Amino acid sequence: MEPLTVLLAGPRGFCAGVERAINMVKTALRQNGAPVYVRHEIVHNRHVVDELRALGAVFVDELDEVPEGGLVVFSAHGVPKSVPVEARRRRLLFADATCPLVSKVHREVERHHKEGRTVLLIGHSGHPEVVGTMGQVAPGSVVLIETVADAEAVTVPDPDRLAYSTQTTLSVADTAAVIAVLRRRFPGIDGPRNEDICYATTNRQRAVAAIAPRVDLFLVVGAANSSNSLRLVEVARHHGAGRAELIRTAADVDWSWLAGTATLGVSAGASAPELLVEELVDTCRARRAVTVEEVRVAEESVTFRSPPIPLLRRAS
């Protein structure tokens, strides 16, 4: 068989916030039995959602789909403040699986709002994390900035009372370019005490950037609605990969992509399980003489403790 070198990006796949959210749903099911309701996808990965559904999780778009007295878990992306308010009004039990690093951004936005600043939020319109962050304060208090052009054009009520925050899963380079424009236009703008883009996003992008110049094709395992997965594809293309594609599973691979490919780069978004990467490598082995090399740019030891899960009072 024709040889193929597979360069595995490290770190890749699950981050601490994703593991915490998935474990919270599993714990809720173990303690209470099915059904446990989950508002939106707990993380952006169909494999994970299907696995939890098979265990008894019921995924809903809104709380009105949860029966009174039910238990609902909020997704890792965070929710507007109106969601737990509505849950209490409807006497639902709930567990909040919002990633602690997203919650940090929520608290920043609240603090700036309380101190009278307009907040410019760098992020992608419609993404659940952005919806949740903007929903921490009164409508109109946060202005969304998606691009450098937005940063150049934005007008604010008082340039001296201004702050910015960012979605946690953005391109590090693109975000830096937007922040540079904001700082040039508004020298007094207040920013986060620490980087809002999370450690996992940064590390996965660094690993892809390190590998990309060496590969003919880069495959990122992740979902089309996963911001961090899409950013990995962009990073691979920007840093010199011959071609870069997003796939959900090995079944999505068009094997004509590998024609003439001697070196393949592989990574996975922060909501993609390692099982899917292993399946991709095994599928490659069935067609090529594969040699695997891991290129690791950082070690991760971050963990987040889960909050207590409410216990349902089931009729006996």
mmCIF file of C-alpha atoms in Angstrom, residues 20-292:
data_model
loop_
_atom_site.group_PDB
_atom_site.id
_atom_site.type_symbol
_atom_site.label_atom_id
_atom_site.label_comp_id
_atom_site.label_asym_id
_atom_site.label_seq_id
_atom_site.Cartn_x
_atom_site.Cartn_y
_atom_site.Cartn_z
ATOM 1 C CA ARG A 20 -17.703 18.932 32.566
ATOM 2 C CA ALA A 21 -20.916 19.578 30.610
ATOM 3 C CA ILE A 22 -21.167 16.005 29.292
ATOM 4 C CA ASN A 23 -20.475 14.577 32.758
ATOM 5 C CA MET A 24 -23.190 16.794 34.250
ATOM 6 C CA VAL A 25 -25.802 15.311 31.900
ATOM 7 C CA LYS A 26 -24.596 11.773 32.618
ATOM 8 C CA THR A 27 -24.652 12.434 36.374
ATOM 9 C CA ALA A 28 -28.173 13.870 36.134
ATOM 10 C CA LEU A 29 -29.319 10.733 34.315
ATOM 11 C CA ARG A 30 -27.552 8.427 36.748
ATOM 12 C CA GLN A 31 -29.047 10.171 39.800
ATOM 13 C CA ASN A 32 -32.549 10.795 38.471
ATOM 14 C CA GLY A 33 -33.102 8.376 35.611
ATOM 15 C CA ALA A 34 -34.606 9.374 32.282
ATOM 16 C CA PRO A 35 -35.770 11.737 31.049
ATOM 17 C CA VAL A 36 -33.382 14.594 31.721
ATOM 18 C CA TYR A 37 -33.959 17.553 29.425
ATOM 19 C CA VAL A 38 -31.133 19.523 27.817
ATOM 20 C CA ARG A 39 -31.699 22.996 26.388
ATOM 21 C CA HIS A 40 -29.987 23.043 22.977
ATOM 22 C CA GLU A 41 -27.068 20.764 22.141
ATOM 23 C CA ILE A 42 -25.028 20.325 25.316
ATOM 24 C CA VAL A 43 -21.951 20.765 23.067
ATOM 25 C CA HIS A 44 -21.752 21.122 19.306
ATOM 26 C CA ASN A 45 -21.174 17.514 18.325
ATOM 27 C CA ARG A 46 -23.761 15.120 16.912
ATOM 28 C CA HIS A 47 -21.949 12.008 18.168
ATOM 29 C CA VAL A 48 -22.044 13.311 21.741
ATOM 30 C CA VAL A 49 -25.690 14.367 21.446
ATOM 31 C CA ASP A 50 -26.710 10.972 20.054
ATOM 32 C CA GLU A 51 -24.830 9.139 22.820
ATOM 33 C CA LEU A 52 -26.581 11.173 25.526
ATOM 34 C CA ARG A 53 -29.962 10.788 23.799
ATOM 35 C CA ALA A 54 -29.479 7.003 23.884
ATOM 36 C CA LEU A 55 -28.944 7.271 27.658
ATOM 37 C CA GLY A 56 -32.225 9.138 28.084
ATOM 38 C CA ALA A 57 -31.446 12.810 27.517
ATOM 39 C CA VAL A 58 -34.144 14.771 25.686
ATOM 40 C CA PHE A 59 -32.871 17.780 23.744
ATOM 41 C CA VAL A 60 -35.208 20.763 23.471
ATOM 42 C CA ASP A 61 -35.005 24.172 21.846
ATOM 43 C CA GLU A 62 -36.871 26.074 24.558
ATOM 44 C CA LEU A 63 -38.064 25.557 28.115
ATOM 45 C CA ASP A 64 -41.743 25.349 27.147
ATOM 46 C CA GLU A 65 -40.950 21.854 25.862
ATOM 47 C CA VAL A 66 -39.985 20.737 29.397
ATOM 48 C CA PRO A 67 -42.884 19.527 31.567
ATOM 49 C CA GLU A 68 -43.462 21.265 34.891
ATOM 50 C CA GLY A 69 -41.294 19.766 37.589
ATOM 51 C CA GLY A 70 -38.791 18.438 35.053
ATOM 52 C CA LEU A 71 -35.010 18.692 35.264
ATOM 53 C CA VAL A 72 -33.202 20.636 32.527
ATOM 54 C CA VAL A 73 -29.489 21.141 31.914
ATOM 55 C CA PHE A 74 -28.298 24.335 30.235
ATOM 56 C CA SER A 75 -25.621 23.873 27.563
ATOM 57 C CA ALA A 76 -21.911 24.604 27.874
ATOM 58 C CA HIS A 77 -22.285 27.710 25.703
ATOM 59 C CA GLY A 78 -24.212 29.629 28.370
ATOM 60 C CA VAL A 79 -27.690 31.139 28.412
ATOM 61 C CA PRO A 80 -29.208 34.612 28.762
ATOM 62 C CA LYS A 81 -30.314 35.549 32.275
ATOM 63 C CA SER A 82 -33.923 35.259 31.134
ATOM 64 C CA VAL A 83 -33.585 31.460 30.837
ATOM 65 C CA PRO A 84 -33.037 30.577 34.528
ATOM 66 C CA VAL A 85 -35.660 33.207 35.416
ATOM 67 C CA GLU A 86 -38.150 31.399 33.183
ATOM 68 C CA ALA A 87 -37.080 28.024 34.608
ATOM 69 C CA ARG A 88 -37.850 29.220 38.136
ATOM 70 C CA ARG A 89 -41.171 30.690 37.035
ATOM 71 C CA ARG A 90 -42.162 27.315 35.593
ATOM 72 C CA ARG A 91 -40.892 25.486 38.710
ATOM 73 C CA LEU A 92 -38.315 23.519 36.780
ATOM 74 C CA LEU A 93 -35.205 22.101 38.362
ATOM 75 C CA PHE A 94 -32.087 23.060 36.437
ATOM 76 C CA ALA A 95 -28.351 22.533 36.307
ATOM 77 C CA ASP A 96 -26.158 25.095 34.572
ATOM 78 C CA ALA A 97 -23.377 23.481 32.510
ATOM 79 C CA THR A 98 -22.055 26.810 31.207
ATOM 80 C CA CYS A 99 -18.283 26.546 30.816
ATOM 81 C CA PRO A 100 -16.622 28.464 33.682
ATOM 82 C CA LEU A 101 -14.531 30.374 31.135
ATOM 83 C CA VAL A 102 -17.728 31.557 29.442
ATOM 84 C CA SER A 103 -19.138 32.483 32.848
ATOM 85 C CA LYS A 104 -16.020 34.609 33.394
ATOM 86 C CA VAL A 105 -16.918 36.612 30.278
ATOM 87 C CA HIS A 106 -20.493 36.970 31.572
ATOM 88 C CA ARG A 107 -19.218 38.471 34.822
ATOM 89 C CA GLU A 108 -16.912 40.857 32.918
ATOM 90 C CA VAL A 109 -19.812 42.126 30.818
ATOM 91 C CA GLU A 110 -21.962 42.561 33.923
ATOM 92 C CA ARG A 111 -19.199 44.486 35.685
ATOM 93 C CA HIS A 112 -18.649 46.847 32.766
ATOM 94 C CA HIS A 113 -22.392 47.437 32.447
ATOM 95 C CA LYS A 114 -22.707 48.166 36.156
ATOM 96 C CA GLU A 115 -19.863 50.694 35.869
ATOM 97 C CA GLY A 116 -21.594 52.474 33.005
ATOM 98 C CA ARG A 117 -19.528 51.281 30.059
ATOM 99 C CA THR A 118 -20.780 50.256 26.643
ATOM 100 C CA VAL A 119 -19.447 46.762 25.892
ATOM 101 C CA LEU A 120 -18.176 45.796 22.448
ATOM 102 C CA LEU A 121 -18.427 42.018 22.188
ATOM 103 C CA ILE A 122 -16.192 40.433 19.555
ATOM 104 C CA GLY A 123 -17.934 37.309 18.288
ATOM 105 C CA HIS A 124 -20.181 35.650 15.723
ATOM 106 C CA SER A 125 -23.807 36.707 15.392
ATOM 107 C CA GLY A 126 -26.290 34.035 16.417
ATOM 108 C CA HIS A 127 -23.769 31.761 18.123
ATOM 109 C CA PRO A 128 -25.287 30.460 21.400
ATOM 110 C CA GLU A 129 -22.351 31.772 23.416
ATOM 111 C CA VAL A 130 -22.812 35.269 21.987
ATOM 112 C CA VAL A 131 -26.578 35.139 22.581
ATOM 113 C CA GLY A 132 -25.945 34.105 26.180
ATOM 114 C CA THR A 133 -23.309 36.766 26.817
ATOM 115 C CA MET A 134 -25.374 39.584 25.335
ATOM 116 C CA GLY A 135 -28.300 38.378 27.421
ATOM 117 C CA GLN A 136 -26.511 39.028 30.709
ATOM 118 C CA VAL A 137 -27.403 42.732 30.585
ATOM 119 C CA ALA A 138 -30.153 44.987 29.267
ATOM 120 C CA PRO A 139 -30.775 44.990 25.483
ATOM 121 C CA GLY A 140 -28.638 47.580 23.694
ATOM 122 C CA SER A 141 -25.903 47.539 26.337
ATOM 123 C CA VAL A 142 -23.667 45.264 24.251
ATOM 124 C CA VAL A 143 -22.662 45.955 20.644
ATOM 125 C CA LEU A 144 -21.549 42.975 18.546
ATOM 126 C CA ILE A 145 -18.320 43.330 16.559
ATOM 127 C CA GLU A 146 -17.714 40.539 14.040
ATOM 128 C CA THR A 147 -14.964 41.919 11.769
ATOM 129 C CA VAL A 148 -12.195 44.476 11.453
ATOM 130 C CA ALA A 149 -14.591 46.483 9.292
ATOM 131 C CA ASP A 150 -17.111 46.509 12.149
ATOM 132 C CA ALA A 151 -14.391 47.738 14.499
ATOM 133 C CA GLU A 152 -13.508 50.546 12.092
ATOM 134 C CA ALA A 153 -17.144 51.628 11.689
ATOM 135 C CA VAL A 154 -18.653 51.257 15.176
ATOM 136 C CA THR A 155 -19.897 54.371 16.948
ATOM 137 C CA VAL A 156 -20.409 54.538 20.705
ATOM 138 C CA PRO A 157 -22.212 56.962 23.026
ATOM 139 C CA ASP A 158 -19.105 57.792 25.072
ATOM 140 C CA PRO A 159 -15.627 56.689 23.913
ATOM 141 C CA ASP A 160 -14.310 57.232 27.446
ATOM 142 C CA ARG A 161 -16.739 54.705 28.916
ATOM 143 C CA LEU A 162 -16.052 51.697 26.751
ATOM 144 C CA ALA A 163 -14.916 48.084 27.153
ATOM 145 C CA TYR A 164 -14.550 44.978 25.035
ATOM 146 C CA SER A 165 -14.942 41.251 25.647
ATOM 147 C CA THR A 166 -14.731 38.307 23.252
ATOM 148 C CA GLN A 167 -16.344 34.993 22.509
ATOM 149 C CA THR A 168 -14.087 32.237 23.861
ATOM 150 C CA THR A 169 -13.746 30.209 20.638
ATOM 151 C CA LEU A 170 -12.515 32.764 18.095
ATOM 152 C CA SER A 171 -9.469 32.814 15.860
ATOM 153 C CA VAL A 172 -6.637 34.184 17.982
ATOM 154 C CA ALA A 173 -5.103 36.086 15.040
ATOM 155 C CA ASP A 174 -8.391 37.510 13.738
ATOM 156 C CA THR A 175 -9.402 38.643 17.208
ATOM 157 C CA ALA A 176 -6.040 40.333 17.770
ATOM 158 C CA ALA A 177 -6.562 42.309 14.555
ATOM 159 C CA VAL A 178 -10.015 43.477 15.708
ATOM 160 C CA ILE A 179 -8.697 44.444 19.148
ATOM 161 C CA ALA A 180 -5.838 46.410 17.544
ATOM 162 C CA VAL A 181 -8.357 48.519 15.617
ATOM 163 C CA LEU A 182 -10.459 49.117 18.724
ATOM 164 C CA ARG A 183 -7.410 50.169 20.738
ATOM 165 C CA ARG A 184 -6.281 52.530 17.974
ATOM 166 C CA ARG A 185 -9.697 54.140 17.670
ATOM 167 C CA PHE A 186 -10.465 54.131 21.405
ATOM 168 C CA PRO A 187 -7.170 54.330 23.351
ATOM 169 C CA GLY A 188 -8.976 54.298 26.689
ATOM 170 C CA ILE A 189 -10.986 51.140 26.031
ATOM 171 C CA ASP A 190 -11.013 48.672 28.914
ATOM 172 C CA GLY A 191 -10.293 45.017 28.148
ATOM 173 C CA PRO A 192 -10.348 41.737 30.070
ATOM 174 C CA ARG A 193 -7.812 41.232 32.843
ATOM 175 C CA ASN A 194 -6.920 37.940 31.196
ATOM 176 C CA GLU A 195 -7.463 36.694 27.652
ATOM 177 C CA ASP A 196 -11.122 35.814 26.950
ATOM 178 C CA ILE A 197 -10.239 33.289 24.230
ATOM 179 C CA CYS A 198 -9.920 30.091 26.202
ATOM 180 C CA TYR A 199 -6.764 28.039 26.726
ATOM 181 C CA ALA A 200 -8.164 25.108 24.712
ATOM 182 C CA THR A 201 -9.008 27.230 21.675
ATOM 183 C CA THR A 202 -5.545 28.798 21.760
ATOM 184 C CA ASN A 203 -3.698 25.495 22.196
ATOM 185 C CA ARG A 204 -5.613 23.728 19.421
ATOM 186 C CA GLN A 205 -4.971 26.570 17.005
ATOM 187 C CA ARG A 206 -1.259 26.604 17.892
ATOM 188 C CA ALA A 207 -1.015 22.860 17.273
ATOM 189 C CA VAL A 208 -2.724 23.125 13.874
ATOM 190 C CA ALA A 209 -0.513 26.063 12.889
ATOM 191 C CA ALA A 210 2.594 24.030 13.770
ATOM 192 C CA ILE A 211 1.547 21.110 11.569
ATOM 193 C CA ALA A 212 -0.112 22.863 8.634
ATOM 194 C CA PRO A 213 3.047 23.809 6.671
ATOM 195 C CA ARG A 214 4.093 20.134 6.628
ATOM 196 C CA VAL A 215 0.887 18.596 5.242
ATOM 197 C CA ASP A 216 -0.770 18.145 1.868
ATOM 198 C CA LEU A 217 -4.214 17.779 3.457
ATOM 199 C CA PHE A 218 -5.565 18.741 6.872
ATOM 200 C CA LEU A 219 -8.739 17.140 8.263
ATOM 201 C CA VAL A 220 -10.479 18.652 11.294
ATOM 202 C CA VAL A 221 -13.006 16.436 13.058
ATOM 203 C CA GLY A 222 -15.874 18.586 14.272
ATOM 204 C CA ALA A 223 -19.322 19.970 13.606
ATOM 205 C CA ALA A 224 -20.316 22.632 11.088
ATOM 206 C CA ASN A 225 -21.936 24.648 13.910
ATOM 207 C CA SER A 226 -18.834 24.413 16.113
ATOM 208 C CA SER A 227 -17.038 27.757 16.133
ATOM 209 C CA ASN A 228 -13.743 26.380 17.405
ATOM 210 C CA SER A 229 -13.736 23.582 14.785
ATOM 211 C CA LEU A 230 -14.331 26.039 11.931
ATOM 212 C CA ARG A 231 -11.502 28.213 13.230
ATOM 213 C CA LEU A 232 -9.123 25.219 13.110
ATOM 214 C CA VAL A 233 -9.888 24.740 9.411
ATOM 215 C CA GLU A 234 -9.176 28.440 8.812
ATOM 216 C CA VAL A 235 -5.908 28.240 10.740
ATOM 217 C CA ALA A 236 -4.783 25.216 8.718
ATOM 218 C CA ARG A 237 -5.477 27.013 5.444
ATOM 219 C CA HIS A 238 -3.820 30.226 6.604
ATOM 220 C CA HIS A 239 -0.658 28.437 7.740
ATOM 221 C CA GLY A 240 0.010 26.581 4.525
ATOM 222 C CA ALA A 241 -1.855 23.286 4.431
ATOM 223 C CA GLY A 242 -2.328 22.190 0.823
ATOM 224 C CA ARG A 243 -6.016 21.700 1.574
ATOM 225 C CA ALA A 244 -8.105 21.727 4.757
ATOM 226 C CA GLU A 245 -11.566 20.247 5.301
ATOM 227 C CA LEU A 246 -14.021 19.858 8.163
ATOM 228 C CA ILE A 247 -15.517 16.390 8.671
ATOM 229 C CA ARG A 248 -17.977 15.064 11.241
ATOM 230 C CA THR A 249 -16.688 11.488 11.016
ATOM 231 C CA ALA A 250 -14.475 9.343 8.795
ATOM 232 C CA ALA A 251 -17.578 8.601 6.704
ATOM 233 C CA ASP A 252 -17.472 12.213 5.439
ATOM 234 C CA VAL A 253 -14.024 11.860 3.868
ATOM 235 C CA ASP A 254 -13.896 12.097 0.095
ATOM 236 C CA TRP A 255 -10.997 9.764 -0.556
ATOM 237 C CA SER A 256 -10.156 11.585 -3.776
ATOM 238 C CA TRP A 257 -8.823 14.321 -1.450
ATOM 239 C CA LEU A 258 -5.979 11.960 -0.537
ATOM 240 C CA ALA A 259 -4.857 11.374 -4.104
ATOM 241 C CA GLY A 260 -1.217 12.449 -4.171
ATOM 242 C CA THR A 261 -1.238 13.104 -0.410
ATOM 243 C CA ALA A 262 1.887 11.944 1.399
ATOM 244 C CA THR A 263 1.278 13.730 4.707
ATOM 245 C CA LEU A 264 -2.092 14.202 6.392
ATOM 246 C CA GLY A 265 -2.719 16.517 9.337
ATOM 247 C CA VAL A 266 -5.497 15.664 11.784
ATOM 248 C CA SER A 267 -7.048 17.607 14.642
ATOM 249 C CA ALA A 268 -10.419 17.730 16.377
ATOM 250 C CA GLY A 269 -12.545 20.531 17.743
ATOM 251 C CA ALA A 270 -13.041 20.910 21.481
ATOM 252 C CA SER A 271 -16.404 19.108 21.371
ATOM 253 C CA ALA A 272 -15.240 16.124 19.299
ATOM 254 C CA PRO A 273 -14.416 12.863 21.123
ATOM 255 C CA GLU A 274 -11.074 11.140 20.547
ATOM 256 C CA LEU A 275 -12.987 8.054 19.349
ATOM 257 C CA LEU A 276 -13.770 9.891 16.098
ATOM 258 C CA VAL A 277 -10.087 10.686 15.530
ATOM 259 C CA GLU A 278 -9.177 7.045 16.154
ATOM 260 C CA GLU A 279 -11.834 5.919 13.665
ATOM 261 C CA LEU A 280 -10.419 8.299 11.053
ATOM 262 C CA VAL A 281 -6.885 6.959 11.515
ATOM 263 C CA ASP A 282 -8.113 3.339 11.394
ATOM 264 C CA THR A 283 -10.027 4.082 8.184
ATOM 265 C CA CYS A 284 -6.844 5.520 6.675
ATOM 266 C CA ARG A 285 -4.966 2.361 7.695
ATOM 267 C CA ALA A 286 -7.403 0.282 5.645
ATOM 268 C CA ARG A 287 -6.345 2.172 2.508
ATOM 269 C CA ARG A 288 -2.744 3.260 3.094
ATOM 270 C CA ALA A 289 0.397 2.180 4.939
ATOM 271 C CA VAL A 290 0.012 4.664 7.794
ATOM 272 C CA THR A 291 2.702 6.042 10.089
ATOM 273 C CA VAL A 292 1.383 8.187 12.939
#
